[in-house]
Coordinates of C-alpha atoms and ligand atoms in Angstrom, one line a residue:
M163 CA 46.3 -42.2 33.2
P164 CA 45.0 -40.2 30.7
T165 CA 45.9 -37.0 29.0
P166 CA 45.7 -33.8 31.5
V167 CA 42.0 -33.3 32.4
D168 CA 41.6 -28.7 32.7
T169 CA 41.1 -26.8 36.1
P170 CA 39.0 -26.5 37.2
L171 CA 36.1 -28.6 36.0
R172 CA 34.5 -27.4 33.5
L173 CA 30.9 -29.5 31.4
D174 CA 30.3 -29.0 28.0
F175 CA 26.5 -28.1 27.5
P176 CA 25.0 -32.1 26.5
T177 CA 27.1 -33.2 29.9
A178 CA 25.6 -31.0 31.9
E179 CA 22.2 -31.3 30.9
R180 CA 22.3 -35.7 30.1
L181 CA 23.5 -35.2 34.0
A182 CA 20.5 -33.2 34.9
T183 CA 18.2 -34.7 33.8
Q184 CA 19.6 -38.2 35.3
Y185 CA 20.2 -37.0 38.1
G186 CA 18.3 -34.2 39.3
T187 CA 19.8 -30.8 40.7
P188 CA 21.4 -28.9 42.3
L189 CA 24.7 -31.6 41.8
Y190 CA 27.2 -31.8 43.1
V191 CA 29.7 -33.3 39.7
L192 CA 33.8 -34.4 41.0
S193 CA 36.4 -35.8 38.6
E194 CA 37.9 -38.4 39.3
P195 CA 40.7 -38.1 36.5
L196 CA 41.2 -35.0 38.4
F197 CA 41.9 -36.0 41.5
R198 CA 44.1 -38.1 40.8
Q199 CA 45.9 -35.7 38.9
T200 CA 45.8 -32.9 41.5
I201 CA 47.4 -35.2 43.5
R202 CA 50.5 -36.5 41.8
R203 CA 51.1 -33.0 41.2
Y204 CA 51.0 -32.3 44.3
K205 CA 52.4 -35.1 45.7
A206 CA 55.4 -34.8 42.2
A207 CA 56.0 -30.6 43.3
F208 CA 56.2 -31.8 47.6
Q209 CA 58.4 -34.6 46.5
A210 CA 60.9 -32.0 44.0
A211 CA 61.5 -29.8 46.9
Y212 CA 62.2 -32.5 50.0
P213 CA 63.7 -35.9 49.4
K214 CA 61.5 -37.3 52.5
T215 CA 57.9 -36.0 52.9
E216 CA 53.9 -37.2 53.6
L217 CA 51.1 -36.1 51.5
S218 CA 47.2 -36.5 53.6
Y219 CA 43.9 -35.2 52.1
A220 CA 41.9 -33.5 54.8
S221 CA 38.2 -35.5 54.2
K222 CA 36.9 -32.3 56.0
A223 CA 37.2 -30.4 52.9
N224 CA 35.2 -33.5 50.7
G225 CA 34.2 -36.8 52.6
S226 CA 32.7 -38.5 50.2
L227 CA 33.8 -42.2 50.8
A228 CA 34.7 -42.2 46.9
L229 CA 37.3 -39.9 47.0
L230 CA 38.7 -41.4 50.5
A231 CA 39.2 -44.7 47.6
I232 CA 40.8 -42.6 45.8
A233 CA 43.1 -40.8 47.8
H234 CA 44.1 -43.9 49.8
D235 CA 44.8 -45.4 46.0
E236 CA 46.9 -42.8 44.9
D237 CA 48.8 -43.3 48.1
C238 CA 47.5 -40.5 50.2
L239 CA 47.5 -40.7 54.8
I240 CA 44.3 -39.6 54.8
D241 CA 43.0 -36.8 58.1
V242 CA 40.2 -36.8 59.9
A243 CA 39.6 -34.8 62.7
S244 CA 36.5 -37.2 63.9
E245 CA 34.9 -40.2 65.2
G246 CA 32.5 -40.0 61.9
E247 CA 35.2 -38.9 59.5
L248 CA 37.3 -41.9 60.7
R249 CA 34.8 -44.6 60.5
G250 CA 34.4 -43.1 56.8
A251 CA 37.8 -43.7 55.8
L252 CA 36.8 -47.0 57.2
A253 CA 33.5 -47.2 55.6
A254 CA 36.1 -46.2 52.4
G255 CA 38.3 -49.3 53.0
V256 CA 41.2 -47.5 53.9
P257 CA 42.7 -48.3 57.0
A258 CA 43.6 -47.0 60.8
A259 CA 46.9 -47.1 60.7
R260 CA 46.8 -44.7 56.8
C261 CA 44.6 -41.9 59.7
V262 CA 45.7 -39.5 61.3
F263 CA 43.4 -37.9 63.4
H264 CA 42.6 -34.4 64.7
G265 CA 40.7 -31.9 67.0
N266 CA 41.0 -29.7 69.8
N267 CA 38.4 -31.4 71.5
K268 CA 38.8 -35.5 70.9
D269 CA 36.5 -37.3 73.8
V270 CA 37.6 -40.1 75.9
L271 CA 35.4 -42.1 73.5
E272 CA 36.3 -41.1 70.2
I273 CA 40.1 -42.2 71.0
A274 CA 39.1 -44.7 72.3
F275 CA 37.6 -45.6 68.8
A276 CA 40.9 -44.4 67.2
L277 CA 43.5 -46.9 69.5
E278 CA 41.1 -49.7 69.1
C279 CA 41.2 -49.5 65.1
K280 CA 44.8 -49.6 65.6
I281 CA 45.0 -45.0 64.1
G282 CA 48.3 -44.8 62.8
T283 CA 48.7 -41.5 64.1
I284 CA 46.7 -39.6 66.6
V285 CA 47.5 -35.4 67.2
A286 CA 47.4 -34.4 70.5
D287 CA 46.0 -30.5 70.5
N288 CA 46.0 -29.7 74.1
L289 CA 47.6 -30.9 77.8
P290 CA 44.5 -32.1 78.8
E291 CA 43.9 -34.7 76.2
I292 CA 48.3 -35.2 76.3
D293 CA 47.5 -35.5 80.6
H294 CA 44.4 -38.5 78.5
L295 CA 46.9 -40.5 76.8
T296 CA 49.5 -40.5 79.0
S297 CA 47.0 -42.3 81.7
I298 CA 45.6 -44.1 78.9
W299 CA 48.1 -45.7 76.8
R300 CA 49.6 -49.2 76.6
P301 CA 51.8 -50.2 74.2
C302 CA 50.5 -50.2 70.7
S303 CA 51.6 -49.0 67.0
T304 CA 50.3 -45.5 66.8
K305 CA 51.9 -42.4 66.3
V306 CA 51.6 -39.0 68.5
M307 CA 52.6 -35.9 67.2
L308 CA 51.6 -33.2 68.6
R309 CA 49.5 -30.1 67.5
L310 CA 51.6 -26.8 68.0
A311 CA 50.3 -22.7 67.4
P312 CA 53.4 -21.0 66.0
G313 CA 52.0 -17.7 66.2
V314 CA 51.0 -17.3 62.4
D315 CA 48.7 -14.5 61.5
P316 CA 47.1 -16.3 58.5
I317 CA 45.7 -13.4 55.7
T318 CA 43.0 -15.1 55.2
H319 CA 38.9 -15.0 56.7
E320 CA 39.0 -14.8 60.8
K321 CA 36.9 -17.8 60.6
I322 CA 39.2 -19.9 58.7
A323 CA 42.4 -18.8 60.4
T324 CA 44.1 -21.6 63.1
G325 CA 47.4 -20.0 63.5
Q326 CA 47.9 -17.2 65.3
E327 CA 48.0 -17.3 69.7
D328 CA 44.4 -16.7 70.0
S329 CA 43.4 -19.4 69.2
K330 CA 41.4 -23.1 70.2
F331 CA 43.4 -24.5 67.8
G332 CA 47.2 -26.2 69.9
L333 CA 49.8 -25.9 72.2
N334 CA 51.1 -21.9 71.8
I335 CA 55.4 -22.3 70.9
S336 CA 55.6 -18.8 73.1
D337 CA 53.9 -19.5 76.0
G338 CA 55.9 -22.7 76.6
A339 CA 52.2 -24.7 76.7
A340 CA 54.0 -26.6 73.3
E341 CA 57.3 -26.7 75.8
E342 CA 55.6 -28.5 78.3
G343 CA 53.2 -30.3 76.3
L344 CA 56.2 -32.5 75.2
R345 CA 58.2 -32.9 78.0
R346 CA 54.9 -34.4 79.9
A347 CA 54.4 -36.5 76.6
L348 CA 57.8 -38.2 77.2
A349 CA 57.7 -38.2 80.4
G350 CA 54.9 -40.0 79.8
S351 CA 56.2 -42.5 77.4
L352 CA 54.0 -41.3 74.8
P353 CA 56.0 -42.1 70.6
V354 CA 56.0 -38.8 70.1
A355 CA 56.7 -38.5 65.7
G356 CA 56.8 -35.5 65.4
F357 CA 55.2 -31.7 65.5
H358 CA 51.9 -30.7 64.3
C359 CA 50.9 -26.7 61.8
H360 CA 48.3 -25.9 60.4
V361 CA 47.5 -22.5 60.3
G362 CA 44.8 -21.4 58.4
S363 CA 42.8 -22.0 55.0
Q364 CA 41.9 -20.7 51.3
L365 CA 45.6 -19.2 51.7
L366 CA 46.8 -16.8 49.0
N367 CA 49.7 -15.3 50.1
P368 CA 52.5 -18.4 51.6
E369 CA 54.3 -16.1 54.1
A370 CA 51.4 -17.3 56.6
Q371 CA 52.5 -21.7 56.4
I372 CA 55.7 -20.4 55.3
A373 CA 56.5 -18.8 59.5
G374 CA 54.3 -21.2 60.8
G375 CA 56.9 -24.2 59.3
E376 CA 59.4 -21.8 60.1
G377 CA 58.1 -22.0 64.1
L378 CA 57.7 -25.5 63.8
A379 CA 61.7 -26.3 62.2
K380 CA 63.0 -23.7 65.3
F381 CA 61.0 -25.1 68.5
A382 CA 62.0 -28.9 66.5
V383 CA 65.4 -28.1 66.5
S384 CA 65.3 -25.9 70.0
M385 CA 63.5 -29.4 71.3
K386 CA 67.1 -31.0 70.1
S387 CA 69.3 -28.6 71.5
R388 CA 66.7 -28.2 75.8
L389 CA 65.2 -31.9 75.7
G390 CA 67.6 -34.1 73.5
Y391 CA 64.8 -35.1 72.0
T392 CA 64.5 -35.7 67.7
A393 CA 61.4 -34.6 65.7
E394 CA 61.0 -37.6 62.9
F395 CA 58.1 -35.8 61.7
I396 CA 57.3 -32.3 60.6
N397 CA 54.0 -31.6 59.2
L398 CA 53.3 -28.2 58.5
G399 CA 49.6 -28.6 57.4
G400 CA 46.9 -27.7 54.4
G401 CA 45.9 -24.3 53.7
L402 CA 46.5 -24.0 50.1
G403 CA 44.0 -21.6 48.6
I404 CA 42.3 -22.1 44.6
A405 CA 41.2 -20.1 42.4
C406 CA 37.5 -19.3 43.1
T407 CA 36.9 -16.0 40.9
E408 CA 39.5 -14.2 38.5
H409 CA 40.4 -12.0 41.7
D410 CA 42.4 -15.2 43.3
R411 CA 45.6 -16.1 42.8
P412 CA 47.0 -18.0 44.6
L413 CA 50.4 -20.0 43.6
D414 CA 51.0 -22.5 41.6
V415 CA 51.5 -25.9 43.4
E416 CA 56.0 -26.2 42.4
T417 CA 55.6 -22.4 43.8
Y418 CA 53.9 -23.3 46.6
C419 CA 56.1 -26.1 47.6
E420 CA 59.0 -24.7 46.3
K421 CA 59.8 -21.7 48.4
L422 CA 57.7 -23.4 51.4
V423 CA 60.2 -25.9 51.7
A424 CA 63.2 -24.1 51.4
R425 CA 62.9 -21.7 54.7
V426 CA 62.1 -24.8 56.2
K427 CA 64.4 -26.8 55.6
R428 CA 66.9 -24.8 55.8
I429 CA 66.3 -24.3 59.8
L430 CA 66.0 -28.4 60.2
D431 CA 69.6 -28.2 58.4
E432 CA 71.0 -25.8 60.2
G433 CA 69.6 -27.5 62.9
G434 CA 70.7 -30.9 61.6
L435 CA 67.7 -32.7 61.6
Q436 CA 66.1 -33.8 58.3
P437 CA 62.9 -34.9 59.4
I438 CA 59.6 -36.7 57.4
L439 CA 58.2 -33.5 55.7
G440 CA 54.4 -34.0 55.5
Q441 CA 51.2 -31.7 53.6
E442 CA 48.0 -32.1 54.2
P443 CA 46.5 -30.8 51.8
G444 CA 42.6 -30.5 51.3
R445 CA 40.7 -27.7 49.7
A446 CA 44.0 -27.5 46.7
L447 CA 43.3 -31.1 46.1
V448 CA 39.7 -31.8 45.2
G449 CA 38.8 -27.5 44.8
E450 CA 39.1 -27.5 41.5
C451 CA 37.6 -31.3 41.1
G452 CA 34.3 -30.6 41.1
L453 CA 31.7 -28.7 40.7
T454 CA 28.4 -27.9 41.4
L455 CA 25.0 -28.0 38.7
Y456 CA 21.6 -25.7 39.1
T457 CA 18.9 -24.9 38.1
V458 CA 17.4 -21.7 37.4
G459 CA 13.6 -20.6 39.0
A460 CA 12.5 -17.4 39.5
I461 CA 13.5 -14.2 38.1
K462 CA 12.6 -11.0 39.0
E463 CA 13.7 -7.4 38.8
V464 CA 14.3 -4.6 42.0
P465 CA 14.6 -1.0 42.0
V466 CA 17.3 -0.1 43.5
T467 CA 19.9 3.2 43.6
G468 CA 20.3 3.9 40.6
G469 CA 19.0 1.2 38.1
R470 CA 17.8 -1.7 39.2
R471 CA 19.1 -5.1 40.3
R472 CA 18.2 -8.5 39.2
Y473 CA 17.1 -11.9 41.0
V474 CA 18.1 -15.3 40.0
S475 CA 16.7 -17.7 42.1
V476 CA 18.5 -22.0 41.6
D477 CA 17.5 -24.3 43.2
G478 CA 19.3 -24.7 46.1
G479 CA 21.5 -22.3 48.4
L480 CA 23.0 -22.7 51.5
S481 CA 22.1 -25.7 52.6
D482 CA 24.3 -27.6 49.8
N483 CA 26.5 -24.0 50.3
P484 CA 26.4 -22.3 53.2
R485 CA 31.0 -21.0 52.4
P486 CA 29.0 -17.9 50.9
A487 CA 26.9 -17.2 54.0
L488 CA 29.6 -18.3 56.3
Y489 CA 32.8 -16.3 55.2
G490 CA 32.0 -13.6 52.7
A491 CA 33.1 -16.8 50.1
E492 CA 32.8 -15.7 46.3
Y493 CA 32.5 -18.5 43.1
R494 CA 32.4 -18.0 39.4
V495 CA 28.6 -18.8 38.0
E496 CA 28.5 -19.9 34.3
S497 CA 25.8 -20.5 32.8
M498 CA 25.2 -23.2 30.1
R499 CA 24.0 -21.8 27.9
P500 CA 25.9 -18.9 25.6
S501 CA 24.4 -15.4 24.9
A502 CA 26.3 -12.9 22.8
E503 CA 24.9 -10.6 25.5
M504 CA 25.4 -10.7 29.3
A505 CA 24.1 -8.5 31.9
R506 CA 24.9 -8.7 35.8
A507 CA 22.9 -10.8 38.0
T508 CA 22.2 -12.0 41.7
V509 CA 21.6 -15.6 41.5
C510 CA 20.5 -16.5 45.2
G511 CA 18.9 -19.7 46.9
K512 CA 15.6 -20.9 47.6
H513 CA 16.1 -20.2 52.2
C514 CA 14.6 -18.0 54.0
E515 CA 17.9 -16.4 54.4
S516 CA 18.4 -13.3 51.9
D517 CA 21.1 -16.4 50.5
E518 CA 23.1 -14.3 48.4
L519 CA 24.9 -16.7 46.9
F520 CA 26.7 -15.0 44.2
P521 CA 26.2 -11.4 44.3
N522 CA 26.3 -9.6 40.5
V523 CA 27.4 -11.6 38.7
P524 CA 27.5 -11.5 35.3
L525 CA 24.8 -14.1 33.5
P526 CA 22.9 -14.4 29.8
A527 CA 20.8 -11.1 29.5
D528 CA 18.2 -13.5 28.6
I529 CA 18.3 -15.7 31.0
A530 CA 15.4 -17.8 31.3
A531 CA 13.8 -20.3 34.1
G532 CA 14.6 -24.2 33.5
D533 CA 18.7 -22.3 32.3
L534 CA 21.6 -24.7 34.4
L535 CA 23.7 -23.2 35.5
Q536 CA 27.5 -24.1 36.6
V537 CA 29.6 -23.2 39.6
P538 CA 33.2 -24.3 39.1
C539 CA 35.5 -25.1 42.4
T540 CA 33.1 -26.0 44.9
G541 CA 35.0 -29.4 45.8
A542 CA 35.4 -29.1 48.8
Y543 CA 33.7 -27.6 51.7
N544 CA 30.3 -27.8 50.2
S545 CA 29.2 -31.3 50.3
S546 CA 31.3 -31.4 53.6
M547 CA 29.7 -28.6 54.6
S548 CA 26.1 -29.1 53.2
S549 CA 22.8 -29.1 55.4
N550 CA 19.3 -29.8 55.2
Y551 CA 18.4 -26.5 56.4
N552 CA 14.3 -25.8 54.9
R553 CA 14.2 -29.3 54.4
F554 CA 15.9 -29.5 51.5
P555 CA 17.0 -32.7 50.2
R556 CA 21.2 -33.3 50.1
P557 CA 21.7 -33.2 46.5
A558 CA 22.9 -36.4 44.6
T559 CA 26.6 -36.7 43.5
V560 CA 28.3 -37.7 41.1
L561 CA 31.6 -39.3 39.9
L562 CA 32.7 -38.9 36.1
R563 CA 35.2 -40.8 35.8
M564 CA 38.4 -42.4 33.9
Q565 CA 37.4 -42.0 31.1
G566 CA 34.5 -39.7 31.8
E567 CA 31.4 -42.3 33.2
P568 CA 29.4 -41.2 34.9
A569 CA 28.9 -42.8 38.6
L570 CA 26.2 -42.0 42.1
V571 CA 28.8 -42.1 44.4
Q572 CA 25.5 -40.2 46.7
R573 CA 22.4 -40.2 46.2
R574 CA 19.5 -37.0 46.3
E575 CA 19.0 -37.9 50.2
S576 CA 15.3 -39.3 50.2
W577 CA 12.2 -37.4 52.3
A578 CA 12.3 -41.3 54.1
E579 CA 15.5 -40.7 55.2
M580 CA 15.4 -36.9 55.9
F581 CA 12.4 -37.5 58.8
A582 CA 13.8 -41.1 59.4
R583 CA 15.4 -40.4 62.8
E584 CA 12.5 -37.7 64.5
N585 CA 9.8 -39.3 67.0
L586 CA 6.2 -37.8 67.3
P587 CA 6.4 -38.9 71.1
D588 CA 2.7 -40.4 72.2
G589 CA -0.9 -38.4 72.0
L590 CA 0.7 -35.8 69.3
R591 CA 0.3 -38.1 65.7
R592 CA -2.8 -36.9 64.5
Ligands
PLP220 C1 44.1 -29.4 60.8 C2 43.8 -29.1 59.8 N1 44.5 -29.9 58.3 C3 44.3 -29.2 56.7 C4 43.3 -28.9 56.8 C5 43.1 -28.9 55.6 O1 42.9 -27.5 55.1 P1 43.1 -26.9 53.7 O2 41.2 -27.3 53.3 O3 42.8 -25.0 53.3 O4 44.2 -27.3 52.4 C6 42.4 -28.3 57.6 C7 41.1 -27.0 57.8 O5 40.6 -27.0 58.1 C8 42.5 -28.7 59.6 O6 41.9 -27.8 59.6

C-alpha cells in the first residue's frame, strides 16, 4: 500500500488535461489506491469497535467490474440487488459464495439463477418470498437472512429512505410480519442465519442507523426467548454519508462505527447474543474515490430579478449524473484553471430538461468554452445510474492504478452499441 491518498479524489491540471485528451469528456475517473485505503479504513474501524465483523460492498453504488474485483481482493462480500448485479460480480471473478442477494421483488428465475450459482446469502424480503424459498429449498450451502423494517425514519431524502414502516422493503417488526417471517422460514427448514436492515442512504446523522440496529438487536433477543432462535449474523446495512459539499458533515468512519456498535452491542450483550455484525456500505466506500471531468461549452447570461444569472453548459448532465434531478443532490464543482476572480454560475447539462446540474456554484469569472471542470465525490451512484437519455453515449471510466497510471476500465459507449438492440420492422426502412 503506498502512502495514504487524500480524500476526496482530485486531479491536478496536467493529469486532468491528459486524461481528457486521451479519453474524452465527460469522463469518470476512479482511484484504486483510494478505494483500497477506504475499504481498509472502514474495516479497521468496524473491527476496532466489535470483534466479529463482516464488510460487504454494495455494488449498486458503482458496479464497475474493476471495483468489484478490488473489493473482493480486499476481502469484502459483494451485495447484489439483481441478477444483473450478480452476473457483474461473477464476471469480475467474485465467487457467488461471496455474494449477498437483495431485492424486494426477486422473481423466481432470479432466485433459481442465484441458487444454481451457489450464492452465499439470500436476503429474503417478504412473506411471499419466504414461502417461495421454502417451497423450492434443497440442502445447499446458501444461507438465508431476513430483511427487516425496523420502523425508523432516517433524515434523508424520501427517495433514499428505506427503514421506515411505510416502505416496500423488509418485514415490519412492529406489525408482527418479521416474527411471522421467521416462524415460516424455520418451519420450512430454511437455514436462517440472521437479520438485516438498511434504513437509508447519504445519512449525515447516524441516529437512524443506530436506532435501526437497536431494533434488530432487540428483535433478535426477543426471538431467542420467544422461539429459541439464535441469530448468528446481524447486518446493519449501509448508509453512511459523504461530504459532497462543504455543508455536509458526516461522522468519520471511526466515530460512526464506535457509536453504531456501542448501542447495538449493549442490547446483544444483555440478551446473551454474540452474532457476527455486518455492514454493507456503498457510497462511503466508493463515493469519494471517483470524480467526473467535464468540458465547458456554451456560456450565457440572462436577466433575473436583482441581477443576471450565468449559465455554464458542460458536455454531460442528467444522463451521467441524474442525482441532482432525482433528489436535489449537491456537489462541489472545481475549475481546473485557477483564477483570481470568482463569480457564481449555474452549471447545466446538454439535456432537454432544464438540467441544472450544479446551481449557483463559484467558478472563475473568466471561464471560457474548452475549460475543464472536475466534480469530486461522484464515485457512487453516477456511473451506475447513468442512462442514454437524449441518446448520449455513456461516458468512459478510467481507473488510476496504484502508481497513478491510468487504465481504461469502461470505454465510452459506441454508436453501434447505442443502436444494437433496435430493429426496424419490415417496410419501415427507407
Ligand atoms: C440493501 C442495501 N444495502 C446497502 C446499500 C448501500 O447504501 P449506501 O450506498 O448508502 O451505503 C443500499 C442502498 O440503497 C441498499 O439498498
